[in-house]
XYZ file of C-alpha atoms in Angstrom:
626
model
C 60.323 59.780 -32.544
C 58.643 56.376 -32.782
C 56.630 55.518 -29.453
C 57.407 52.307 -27.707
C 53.918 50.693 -26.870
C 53.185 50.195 -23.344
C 52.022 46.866 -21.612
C 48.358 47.596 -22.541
C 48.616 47.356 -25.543
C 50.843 44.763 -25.758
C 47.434 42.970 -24.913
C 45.754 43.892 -27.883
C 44.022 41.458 -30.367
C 46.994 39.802 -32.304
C 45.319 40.822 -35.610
C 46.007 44.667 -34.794
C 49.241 44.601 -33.892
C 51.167 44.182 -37.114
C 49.609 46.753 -38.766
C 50.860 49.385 -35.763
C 54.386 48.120 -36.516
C 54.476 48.262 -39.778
C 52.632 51.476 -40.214
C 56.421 54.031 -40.037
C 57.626 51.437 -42.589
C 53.992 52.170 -44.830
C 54.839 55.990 -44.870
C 58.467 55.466 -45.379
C 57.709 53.665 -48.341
C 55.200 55.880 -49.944
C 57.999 58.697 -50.144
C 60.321 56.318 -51.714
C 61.029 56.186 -55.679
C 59.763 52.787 -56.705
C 62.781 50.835 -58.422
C 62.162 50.978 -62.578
C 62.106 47.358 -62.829
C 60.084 46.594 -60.089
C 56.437 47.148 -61.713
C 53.692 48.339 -58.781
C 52.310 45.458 -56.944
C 48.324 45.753 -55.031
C 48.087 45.812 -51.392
C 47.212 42.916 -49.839
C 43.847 41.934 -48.603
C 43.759 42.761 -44.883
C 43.243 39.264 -42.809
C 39.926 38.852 -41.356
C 40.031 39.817 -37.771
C 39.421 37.664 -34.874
C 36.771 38.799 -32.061
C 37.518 36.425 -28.980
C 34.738 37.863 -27.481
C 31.908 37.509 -30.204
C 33.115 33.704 -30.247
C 33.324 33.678 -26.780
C 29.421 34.973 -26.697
C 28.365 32.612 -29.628
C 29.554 29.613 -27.601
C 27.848 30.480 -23.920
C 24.391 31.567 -26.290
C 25.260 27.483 -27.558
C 25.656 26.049 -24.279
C 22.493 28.295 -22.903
C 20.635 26.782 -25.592
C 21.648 23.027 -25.266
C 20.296 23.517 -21.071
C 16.968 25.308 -22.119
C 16.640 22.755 -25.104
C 17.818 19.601 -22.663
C 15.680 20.926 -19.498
C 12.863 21.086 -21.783
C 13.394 17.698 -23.029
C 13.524 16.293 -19.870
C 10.344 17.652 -18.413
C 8.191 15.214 -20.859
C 6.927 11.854 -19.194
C 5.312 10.634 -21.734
C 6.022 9.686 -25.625
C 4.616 12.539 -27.196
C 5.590 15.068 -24.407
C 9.020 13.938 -25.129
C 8.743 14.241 -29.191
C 7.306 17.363 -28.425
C 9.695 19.196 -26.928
C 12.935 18.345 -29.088
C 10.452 19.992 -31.700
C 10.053 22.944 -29.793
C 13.042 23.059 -27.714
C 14.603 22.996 -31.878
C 12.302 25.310 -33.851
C 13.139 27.937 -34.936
C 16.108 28.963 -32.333
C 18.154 25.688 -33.386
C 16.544 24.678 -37.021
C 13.701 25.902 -39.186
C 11.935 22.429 -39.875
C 12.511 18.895 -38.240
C 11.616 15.415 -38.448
C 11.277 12.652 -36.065
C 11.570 9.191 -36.657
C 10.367 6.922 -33.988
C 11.162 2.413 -34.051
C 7.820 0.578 -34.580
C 7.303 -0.899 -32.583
C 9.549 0.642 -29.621
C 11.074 -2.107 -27.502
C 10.598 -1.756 -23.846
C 14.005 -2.579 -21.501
C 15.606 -5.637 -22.251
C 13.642 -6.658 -24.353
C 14.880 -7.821 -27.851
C 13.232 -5.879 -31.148
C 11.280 -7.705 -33.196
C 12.292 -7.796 -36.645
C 12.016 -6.132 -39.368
C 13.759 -2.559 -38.452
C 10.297 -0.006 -38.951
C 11.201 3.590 -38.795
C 7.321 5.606 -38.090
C 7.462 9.399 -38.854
C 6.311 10.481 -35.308
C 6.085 14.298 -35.849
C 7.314 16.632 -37.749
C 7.670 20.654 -37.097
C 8.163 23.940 -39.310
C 8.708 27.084 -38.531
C 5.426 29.354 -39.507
C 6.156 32.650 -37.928
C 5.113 36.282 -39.015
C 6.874 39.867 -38.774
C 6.623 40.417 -34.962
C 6.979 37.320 -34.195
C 10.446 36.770 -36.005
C 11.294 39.130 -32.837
C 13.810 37.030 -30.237
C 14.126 34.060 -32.765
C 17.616 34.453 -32.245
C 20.841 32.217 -32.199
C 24.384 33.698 -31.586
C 22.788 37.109 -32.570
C 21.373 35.822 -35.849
C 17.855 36.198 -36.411
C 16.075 33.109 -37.805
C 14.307 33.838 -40.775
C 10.641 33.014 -41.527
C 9.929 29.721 -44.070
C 7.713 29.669 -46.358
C 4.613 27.288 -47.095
C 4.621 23.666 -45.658
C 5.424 22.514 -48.704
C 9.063 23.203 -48.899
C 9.803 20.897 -46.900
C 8.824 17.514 -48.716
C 6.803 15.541 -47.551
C 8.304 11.702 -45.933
C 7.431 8.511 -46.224
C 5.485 7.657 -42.780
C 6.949 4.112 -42.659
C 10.716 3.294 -43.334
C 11.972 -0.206 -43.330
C 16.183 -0.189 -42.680
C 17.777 -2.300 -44.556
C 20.202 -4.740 -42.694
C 23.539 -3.436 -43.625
C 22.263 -0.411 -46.167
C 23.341 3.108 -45.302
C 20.984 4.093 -43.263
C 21.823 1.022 -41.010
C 25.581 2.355 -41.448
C 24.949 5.622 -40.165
C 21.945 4.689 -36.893
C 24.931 2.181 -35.897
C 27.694 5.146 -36.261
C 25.500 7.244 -33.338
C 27.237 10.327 -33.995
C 25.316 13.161 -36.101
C 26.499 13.762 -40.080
C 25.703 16.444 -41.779
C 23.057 16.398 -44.492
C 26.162 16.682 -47.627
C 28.298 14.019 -46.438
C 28.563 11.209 -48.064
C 27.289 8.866 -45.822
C 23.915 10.926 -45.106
C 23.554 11.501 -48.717
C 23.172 7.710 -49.252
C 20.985 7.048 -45.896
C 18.622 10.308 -46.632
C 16.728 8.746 -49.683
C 16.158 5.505 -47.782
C 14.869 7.602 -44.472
C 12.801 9.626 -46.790
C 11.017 7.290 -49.069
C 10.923 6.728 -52.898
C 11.361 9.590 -55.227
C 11.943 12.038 -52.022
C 14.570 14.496 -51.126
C 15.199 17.113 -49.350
C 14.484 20.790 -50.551
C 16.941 22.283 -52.713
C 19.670 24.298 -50.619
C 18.681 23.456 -47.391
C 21.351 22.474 -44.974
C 20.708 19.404 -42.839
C 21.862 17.166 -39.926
C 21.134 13.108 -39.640
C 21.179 12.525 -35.833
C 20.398 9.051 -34.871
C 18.204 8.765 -31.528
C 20.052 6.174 -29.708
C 18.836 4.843 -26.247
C 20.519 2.962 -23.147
C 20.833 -0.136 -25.291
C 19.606 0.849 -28.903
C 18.783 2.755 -31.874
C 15.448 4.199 -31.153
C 14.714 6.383 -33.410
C 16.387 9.370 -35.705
C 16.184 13.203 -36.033
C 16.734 15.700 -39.328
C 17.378 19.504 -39.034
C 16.896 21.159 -41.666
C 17.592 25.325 -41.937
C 16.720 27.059 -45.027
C 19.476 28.138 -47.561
C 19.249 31.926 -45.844
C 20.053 30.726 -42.550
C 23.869 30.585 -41.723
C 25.329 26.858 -42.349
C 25.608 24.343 -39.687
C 28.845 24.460 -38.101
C 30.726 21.421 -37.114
C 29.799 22.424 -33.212
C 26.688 22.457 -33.943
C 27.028 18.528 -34.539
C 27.635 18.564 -30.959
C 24.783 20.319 -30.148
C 22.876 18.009 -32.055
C 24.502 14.951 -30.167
C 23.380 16.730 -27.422
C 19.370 16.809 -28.199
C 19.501 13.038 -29.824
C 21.069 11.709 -26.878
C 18.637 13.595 -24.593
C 15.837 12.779 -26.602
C 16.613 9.105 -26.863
C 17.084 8.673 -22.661
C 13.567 10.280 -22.405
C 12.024 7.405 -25.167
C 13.695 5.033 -23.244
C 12.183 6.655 -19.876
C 8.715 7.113 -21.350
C 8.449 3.517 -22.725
C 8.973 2.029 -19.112
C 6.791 5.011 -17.625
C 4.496 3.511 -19.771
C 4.837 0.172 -19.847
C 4.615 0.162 -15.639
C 1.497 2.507 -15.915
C -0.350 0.130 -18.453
C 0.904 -3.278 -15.909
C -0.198 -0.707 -13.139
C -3.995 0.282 -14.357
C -4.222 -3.368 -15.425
C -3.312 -4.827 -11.858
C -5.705 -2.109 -10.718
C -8.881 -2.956 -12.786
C -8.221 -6.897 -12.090
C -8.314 -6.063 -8.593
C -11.339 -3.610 -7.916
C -14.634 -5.231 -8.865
C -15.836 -4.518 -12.852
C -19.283 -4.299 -11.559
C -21.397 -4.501 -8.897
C -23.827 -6.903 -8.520
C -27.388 -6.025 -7.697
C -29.110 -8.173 -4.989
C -32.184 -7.649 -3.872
C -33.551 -4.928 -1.596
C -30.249 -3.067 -2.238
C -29.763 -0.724 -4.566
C -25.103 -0.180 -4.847
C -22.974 2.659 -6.676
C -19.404 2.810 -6.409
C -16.437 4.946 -6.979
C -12.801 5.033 -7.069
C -10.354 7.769 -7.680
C -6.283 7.287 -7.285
C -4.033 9.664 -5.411
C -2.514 10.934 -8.615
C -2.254 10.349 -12.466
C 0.925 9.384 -11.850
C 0.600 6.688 -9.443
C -2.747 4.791 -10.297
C -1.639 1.550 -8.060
C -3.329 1.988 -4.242
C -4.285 -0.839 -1.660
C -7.971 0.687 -1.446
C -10.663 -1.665 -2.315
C -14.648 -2.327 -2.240
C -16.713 -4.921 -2.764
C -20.287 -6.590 -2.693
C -20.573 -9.872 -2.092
C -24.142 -11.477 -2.700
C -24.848 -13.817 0.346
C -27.558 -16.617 0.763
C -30.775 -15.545 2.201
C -31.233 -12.269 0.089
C -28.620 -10.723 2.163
C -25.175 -9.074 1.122
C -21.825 -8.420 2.518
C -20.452 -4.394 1.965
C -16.628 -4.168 2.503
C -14.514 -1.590 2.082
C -10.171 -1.337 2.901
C -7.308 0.146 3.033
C -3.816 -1.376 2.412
C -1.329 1.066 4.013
C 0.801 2.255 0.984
C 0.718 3.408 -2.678
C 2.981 0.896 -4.595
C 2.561 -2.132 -6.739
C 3.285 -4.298 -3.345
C 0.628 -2.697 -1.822
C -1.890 -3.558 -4.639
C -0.875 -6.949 -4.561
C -1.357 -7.268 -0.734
C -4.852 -5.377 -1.573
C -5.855 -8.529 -4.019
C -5.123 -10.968 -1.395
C -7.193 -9.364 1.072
C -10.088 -9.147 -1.166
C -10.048 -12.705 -2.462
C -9.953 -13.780 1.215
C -12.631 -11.647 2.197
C -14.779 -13.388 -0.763
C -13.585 -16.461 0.187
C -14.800 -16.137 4.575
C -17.981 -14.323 2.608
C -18.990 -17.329 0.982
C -19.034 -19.897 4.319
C -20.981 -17.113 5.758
C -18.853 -16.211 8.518
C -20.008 -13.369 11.275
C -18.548 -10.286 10.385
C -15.924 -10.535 13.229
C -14.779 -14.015 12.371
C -14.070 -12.840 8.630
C -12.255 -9.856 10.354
C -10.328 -12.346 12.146
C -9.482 -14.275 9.461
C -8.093 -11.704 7.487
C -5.698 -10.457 10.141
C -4.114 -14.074 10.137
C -3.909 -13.956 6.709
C -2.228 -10.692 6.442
C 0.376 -11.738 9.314
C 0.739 -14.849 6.982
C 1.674 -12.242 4.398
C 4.370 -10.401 6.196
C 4.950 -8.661 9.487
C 4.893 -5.384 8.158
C 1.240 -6.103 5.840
C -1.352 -3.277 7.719
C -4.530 -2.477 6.248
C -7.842 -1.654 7.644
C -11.374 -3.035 6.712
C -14.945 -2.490 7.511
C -16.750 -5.591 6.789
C -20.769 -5.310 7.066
C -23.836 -7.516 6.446
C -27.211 -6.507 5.336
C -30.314 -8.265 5.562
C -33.264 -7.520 3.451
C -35.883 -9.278 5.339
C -34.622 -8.123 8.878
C -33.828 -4.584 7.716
C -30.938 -5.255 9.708
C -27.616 -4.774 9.183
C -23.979 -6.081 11.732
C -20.750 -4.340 11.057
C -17.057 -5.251 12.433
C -14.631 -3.049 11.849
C -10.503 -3.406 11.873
C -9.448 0.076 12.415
C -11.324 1.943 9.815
C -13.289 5.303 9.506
C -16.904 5.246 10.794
C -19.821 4.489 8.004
C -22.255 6.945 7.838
C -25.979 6.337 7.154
C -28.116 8.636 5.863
C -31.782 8.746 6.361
C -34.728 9.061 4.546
C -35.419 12.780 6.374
C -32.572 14.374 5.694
C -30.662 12.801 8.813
C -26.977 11.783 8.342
C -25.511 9.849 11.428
C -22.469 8.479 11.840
C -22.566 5.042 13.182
C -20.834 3.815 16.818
C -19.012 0.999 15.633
C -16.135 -0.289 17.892
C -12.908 0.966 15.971
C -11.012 -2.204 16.289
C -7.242 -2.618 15.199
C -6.147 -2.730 12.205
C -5.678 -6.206 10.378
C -2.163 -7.246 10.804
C -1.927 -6.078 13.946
C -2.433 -9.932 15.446
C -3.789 -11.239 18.509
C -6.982 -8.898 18.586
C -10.440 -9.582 19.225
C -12.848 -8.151 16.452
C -16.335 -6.740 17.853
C -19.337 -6.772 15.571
C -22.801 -4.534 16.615
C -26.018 -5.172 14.584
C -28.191 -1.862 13.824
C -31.319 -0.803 12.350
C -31.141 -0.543 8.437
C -33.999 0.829 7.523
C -35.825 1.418 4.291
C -35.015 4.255 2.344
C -31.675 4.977 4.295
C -28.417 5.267 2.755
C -25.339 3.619 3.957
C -21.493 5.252 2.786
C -18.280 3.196 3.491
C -15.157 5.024 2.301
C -11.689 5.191 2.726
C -9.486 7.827 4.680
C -8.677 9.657 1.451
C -11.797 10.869 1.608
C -11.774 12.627 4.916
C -8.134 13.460 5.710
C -5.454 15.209 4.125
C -2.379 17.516 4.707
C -5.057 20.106 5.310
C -7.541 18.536 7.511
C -7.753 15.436 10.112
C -9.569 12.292 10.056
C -12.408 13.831 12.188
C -12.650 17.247 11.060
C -13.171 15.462 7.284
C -15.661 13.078 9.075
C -17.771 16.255 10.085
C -17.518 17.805 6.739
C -18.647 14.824 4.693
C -21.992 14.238 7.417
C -23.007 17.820 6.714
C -22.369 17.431 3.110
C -24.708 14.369 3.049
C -27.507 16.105 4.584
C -27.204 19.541 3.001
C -27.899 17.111 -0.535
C -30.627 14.908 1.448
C -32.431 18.461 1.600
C -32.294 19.124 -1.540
C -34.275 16.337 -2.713
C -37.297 16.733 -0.240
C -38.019 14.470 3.209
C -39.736 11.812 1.208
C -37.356 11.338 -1.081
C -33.728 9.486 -1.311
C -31.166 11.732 -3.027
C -30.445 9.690 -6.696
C -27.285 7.329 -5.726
C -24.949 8.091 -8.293
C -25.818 12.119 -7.937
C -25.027 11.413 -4.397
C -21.644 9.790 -4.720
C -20.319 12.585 -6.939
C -21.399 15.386 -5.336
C -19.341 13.979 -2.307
C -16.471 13.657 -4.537
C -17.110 17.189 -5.266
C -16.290 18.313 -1.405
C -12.619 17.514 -2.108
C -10.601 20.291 -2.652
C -7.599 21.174 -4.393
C -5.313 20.272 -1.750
C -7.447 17.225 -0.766
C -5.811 14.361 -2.912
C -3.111 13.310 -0.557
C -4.391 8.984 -0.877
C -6.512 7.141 -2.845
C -10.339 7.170 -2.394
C -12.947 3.826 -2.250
C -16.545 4.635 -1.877
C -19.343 2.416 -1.736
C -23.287 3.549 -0.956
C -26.132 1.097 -0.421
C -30.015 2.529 -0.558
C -31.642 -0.256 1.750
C -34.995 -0.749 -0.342
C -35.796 -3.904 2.040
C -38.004 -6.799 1.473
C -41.778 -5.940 2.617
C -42.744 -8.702 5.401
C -45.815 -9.432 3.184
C -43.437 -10.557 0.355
C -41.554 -13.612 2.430
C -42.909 -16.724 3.561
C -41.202 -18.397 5.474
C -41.510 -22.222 7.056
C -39.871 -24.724 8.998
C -40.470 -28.688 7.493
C -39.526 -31.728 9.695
C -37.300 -33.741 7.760
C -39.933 -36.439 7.206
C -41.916 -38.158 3.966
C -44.737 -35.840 3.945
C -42.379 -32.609 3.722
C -42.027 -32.511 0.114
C -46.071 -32.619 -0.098
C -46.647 -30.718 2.890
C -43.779 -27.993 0.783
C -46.041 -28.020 -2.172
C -49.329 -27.086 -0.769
C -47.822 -24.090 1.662
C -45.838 -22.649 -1.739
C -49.430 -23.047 -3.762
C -51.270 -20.966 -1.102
C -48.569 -18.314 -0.859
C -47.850 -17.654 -4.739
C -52.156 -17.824 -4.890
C -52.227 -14.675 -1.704
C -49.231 -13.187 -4.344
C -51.438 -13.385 -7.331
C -48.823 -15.753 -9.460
C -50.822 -18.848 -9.926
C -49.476 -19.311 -13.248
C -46.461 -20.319 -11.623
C -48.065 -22.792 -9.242
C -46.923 -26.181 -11.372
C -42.813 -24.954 -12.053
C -42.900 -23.721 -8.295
C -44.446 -27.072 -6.772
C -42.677 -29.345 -9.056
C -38.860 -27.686 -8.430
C -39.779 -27.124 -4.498
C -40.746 -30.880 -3.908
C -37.293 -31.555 -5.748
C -34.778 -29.929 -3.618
C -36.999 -30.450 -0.328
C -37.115 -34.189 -1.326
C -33.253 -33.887 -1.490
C -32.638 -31.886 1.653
C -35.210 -34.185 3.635
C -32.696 -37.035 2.300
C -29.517 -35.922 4.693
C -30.883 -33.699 6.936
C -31.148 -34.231 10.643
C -32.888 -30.767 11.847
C -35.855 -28.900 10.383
C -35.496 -27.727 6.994
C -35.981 -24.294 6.184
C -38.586 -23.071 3.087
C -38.678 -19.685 2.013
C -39.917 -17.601 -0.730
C -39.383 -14.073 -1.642
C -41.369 -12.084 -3.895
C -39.493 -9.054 -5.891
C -38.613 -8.826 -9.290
C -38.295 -12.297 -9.383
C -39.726 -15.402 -6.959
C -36.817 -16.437 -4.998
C -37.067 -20.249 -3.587
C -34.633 -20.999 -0.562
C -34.268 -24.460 1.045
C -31.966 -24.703 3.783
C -30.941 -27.773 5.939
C -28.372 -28.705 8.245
C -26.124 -31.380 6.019
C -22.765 -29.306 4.806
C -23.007 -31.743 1.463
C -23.584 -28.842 -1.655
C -25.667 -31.342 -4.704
C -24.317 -31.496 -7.866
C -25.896 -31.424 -10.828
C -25.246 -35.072 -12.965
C -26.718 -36.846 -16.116
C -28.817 -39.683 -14.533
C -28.451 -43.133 -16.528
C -32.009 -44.792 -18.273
C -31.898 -47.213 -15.019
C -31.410 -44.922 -12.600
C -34.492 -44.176 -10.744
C -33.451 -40.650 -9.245
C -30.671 -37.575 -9.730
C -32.820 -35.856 -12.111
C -33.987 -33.365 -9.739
C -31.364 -31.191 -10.315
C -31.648 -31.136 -13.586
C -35.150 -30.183 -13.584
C -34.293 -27.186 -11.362
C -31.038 -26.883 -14.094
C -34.039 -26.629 -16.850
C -36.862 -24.787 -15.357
C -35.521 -22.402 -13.498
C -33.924 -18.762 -14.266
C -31.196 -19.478 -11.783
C -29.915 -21.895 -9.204
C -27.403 -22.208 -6.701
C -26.217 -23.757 -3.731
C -24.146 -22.507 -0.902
C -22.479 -23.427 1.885
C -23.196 -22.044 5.595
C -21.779 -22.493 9.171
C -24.836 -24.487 10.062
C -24.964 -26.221 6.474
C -26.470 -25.355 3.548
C -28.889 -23.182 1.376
C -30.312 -24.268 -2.137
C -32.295 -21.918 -3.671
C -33.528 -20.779 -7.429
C -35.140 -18.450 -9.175
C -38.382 -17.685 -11.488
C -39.526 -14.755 -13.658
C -42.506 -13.755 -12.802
C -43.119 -11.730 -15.977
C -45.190 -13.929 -18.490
């Protein structure tokens, strides 16, 4: 009796199901006598059977692949991150060997490509694995096998030009993958590859053009080994998949870099490139950025030389991390350069800069610790706008943090600024820095404070009582207290070592602005450089003092001021009370004066003149090395 078959398995696999039915009509037939003119006739092949569930598998192991692969892809912020993981996100699980093409050069946003159309060979990766490591190379359940020596693959041409309207043109402007024997890619491989250069023999391969938000920015070949089971026409998807992907992240990584390179060059044009060295002040500097991956801050430092020997030490701190913020940063500083050269008090630049940053924007905060040193005085007058407290470090071993009124910050508006004037003296150490220094997530403000004053004088000790820790030495090993945890903002640090000007190296006089100054000039500056020992510059010093005293004696109303300064060099400052700077000018044949200038232009090592509150300072400079 012939069994009915139940619901079950009614449900299974299609391919099954006629042989069960047809199996009573199989054994009926065998016991049958064949008809005589009917010769035998072979059984048919059986028809391949279907497993839902193997394809079922082979397309999730796909999709799992194309998220790993596309994840991996994505992680990469820069160009060769980027190139770098296609190649390893594709070898060996995807393809055995692949090649990257990359446009020369790549265009960044909206901008239009400049012609002609370069393909560059940007990488290229085989598969090199041994025995054990063959182990979980796998794709759908295959296992990928090992190739052989680089040299099966060929090698490519490392430039490609494409040809306006060629094949390869045909097939970057199609988008979609082709696979490596279709017509279209057999005609566009050759010109991809170079001259005389193919493809192994029997290796399958896909063309994938890499094409961006706007264009074609590159192209991709996978290659698998004859061994290897064929691409399949989903696997064009999967390919579609990675070039798209791929392309996206160029795109990405050319603005990333394009905005990091307009970034570190707004940056460097912002912070000083050097630091100048004035006298009796020895500077070192140093500047790190929150992150690698956002180099643009509003800290800033500077050293601005000021006349009378003396220089101005500022430090600030734009609120922010953006390009805005950098911008606002600039501003500041070119003001503060700008209030440093009329010599204003500390508190008066202060002021200045908090109209200037309410001229800016209502929302423009920053703080600043603007401070003036005198050589001569060993004095030094700070004002500060809301920023941390310098600390000065003394010869001993000592590390104080100064009292300086707090202040607000500069934008605040309508605030008095309060400067105090303090003992600087020689041998001492002064460190301005910014918050990123002292506080983070981990710490506050004054805790960090603390930390950094011990970690001054635990290096002071190391170097003795009578000695000043080396400057540089000392401004890394502070940078060294930061831990891992630390680098919440960016950092500014400046440190001056106060060497000072001895009193028996400045002399210093007051002329009446009357005939016999100029002679009355020469004969003080003859007995001063003979007390100095530098005789030998008696004649250039008398000749260029009775110049610019002669000149200053011309407009002035008040005494004028003479003053020399013996260091490396012989420094010659002539101050008077008319704001008029000189200029230097070719004097006619009939003229009978304005050559004084040019004799200082001439003899001198350097001249200047500049502008103060009370008038003016003209000073130069001589060598005093034969």
């Amino acid at each position: 009796m012939t069994e009915h078959p139940t619901s079950h398995e009614g449900r299974q696999p299609v391919a099954a199901r006629p042989q069960e039915r047809t199996r009573p009509r199989q054994e009926a037939a065998a016991h049958a006598p064949l008809p005589a003119a009917v010769p035998p006739q072979p059984p048919a092949p059986p028809e391949a059977p279907q497993d839902p569930a193997g394809l079922a598998r082979r397309e999730g192991d796909r999709l799992r692949f194309v998220g790993a692969a596309t994840r991996r892809i994505a992680r990469g912020i820069d160009l060769d991150e980027i190139v770098l993981g296609l190649c390893r996100a594709t070898v060996p699980t995807f393809s055995d060997a692949i090649l990257v093409y990359l446009r020369d050069p790549l265009p960044v946003g909206d901008e239009r490509p400049v012609a002609p159309f370069v393909l560059r060979l940007r990488r290229t990766d085989r598969l090199r694995l041994t025995d054990e490591d063959t182990e979980g190379a796998l794709m759908g359940g295959v296992q990928v096998p090992v190739l052989g020596a680089p040299a099966e693959v060929a090698p490519a041409a490392e430039l490609c030009e494409v040809i306006a309207g060629g094949a390869l043109a045909e097939v970057l402007r199609g988008v979609r993958p082709v696979f490596g024997d279709s017509a279209a890619a057999r005609a566009a491989l050759p010109e991809l590859l170079g001259d005389g250069k193919t493809l192994p023999a029997g290796h399958r391969s896909i063309l994938a053009p890499l094409r961006g938000r706007r264009r074609v920015t590159g192209a991709a070949i996978f290659l698998r080994r004859p061994d290897r089971p064929a691409f399949e026409p989903d696997d064009l998807l999967v390919a579609a998949q990675l070039a798209t992907h791929t392309a996206l992240g160029i795109d990405k990584a050319v603005l990333y870099g394009r905005e990091a390179y307009i970034a570190d060059e707004l940056q460097r044009t912002m912070l000083p490139e050097g630091l100048p060295q004035p006298t009796g002040v020895r500077l070192a500097s140093r500047y790190l950025p929150a992150a690698e991956t956002a180099r643009v801050g509003g800290d800033w430092y500077d050293a601005i030389p000021l006349p009378g020997s003396r220089v101005a030490l500022v430090v600030g701190d734009v609120m922010g991390h953006s390009m805005t913020s950098a911008a606002i940063m600039g501003q500041l500083r070119t003001t503060a350069q700008t209030l440093a050269g009329l010599d204003l008090p500390p508190q008066e630049v202060l002021h200045h800069l908090d109209e200037q940053a309410q001229r800016l924007g209502t929302d423009r905060m920053a703080t600043c610790l603007y401070a003036v040193y005198d050589p001569v005085s060993h004095r030094i007058t700070i004002a500060n706008a809301g920023h941390p407290p310098p600390i000065l470090l003394h010869l001993g071993g000592r590390a104080e943090v100064l009292r300086v009124p707090p202040g607000a910050p500069i934008g605040v508006g309508g605030v008095d600024f309060e400067a105090v004037e303090l003992d600087a003296p020689a041998g001492a150490t002064l460190l301005l820095y910014t918050d990123g220094l002292v506080e983070s997530r981990l710490r506050d403000v004054w805790t960090g404070i603390e930390q950094l004053r011990e970690r001054l004088a635990a290096t002071a000790q190391l170097t003795g009582p009578d000695h000043s820790p080396p400057l540089e030495a000392l401004c890394d090993d502070v940078l060294d207290m930061l831990g891992p945890g630390d680098r919440d903002d960016d950092i500014a640090l400046l440190a001056a070592r106060f060497d000072g000007i001895a009193p028996s190296d400045v002399a210093y006089w007051f002329l009446e602005p009357e005939d016999s100054a100029p002679g009355r000039a020469r004969r003080l500056a003859r007995r001063a450089l003979t007390r100095w020992g530098l005789e030998e510059l008696s004649d250039s010093v008398e000749l260029l003092v009775s110049e610019v005293v002669t000149n200053a004696v011309r407009y002035a109303e008040r005494p004028v001021t003479l003053r020399l300064l013996r260091t490396d060099v012989l420094r010659c400052e002539v101050g008077d009370d008319s704001p008029q700077l000189p200029r230097q000018r070719r004097a006619r044949d009939t003229d009978e004066g304005g050559r004084g200038l040019f004799l200082v232009n001439r003899l001198a090592r350097r001249w200047g003149a500049t502008r103060l509150s009370t008038g003016k300072v003209v000073w130069f400079e001589l060598s005093t090395q034969a």
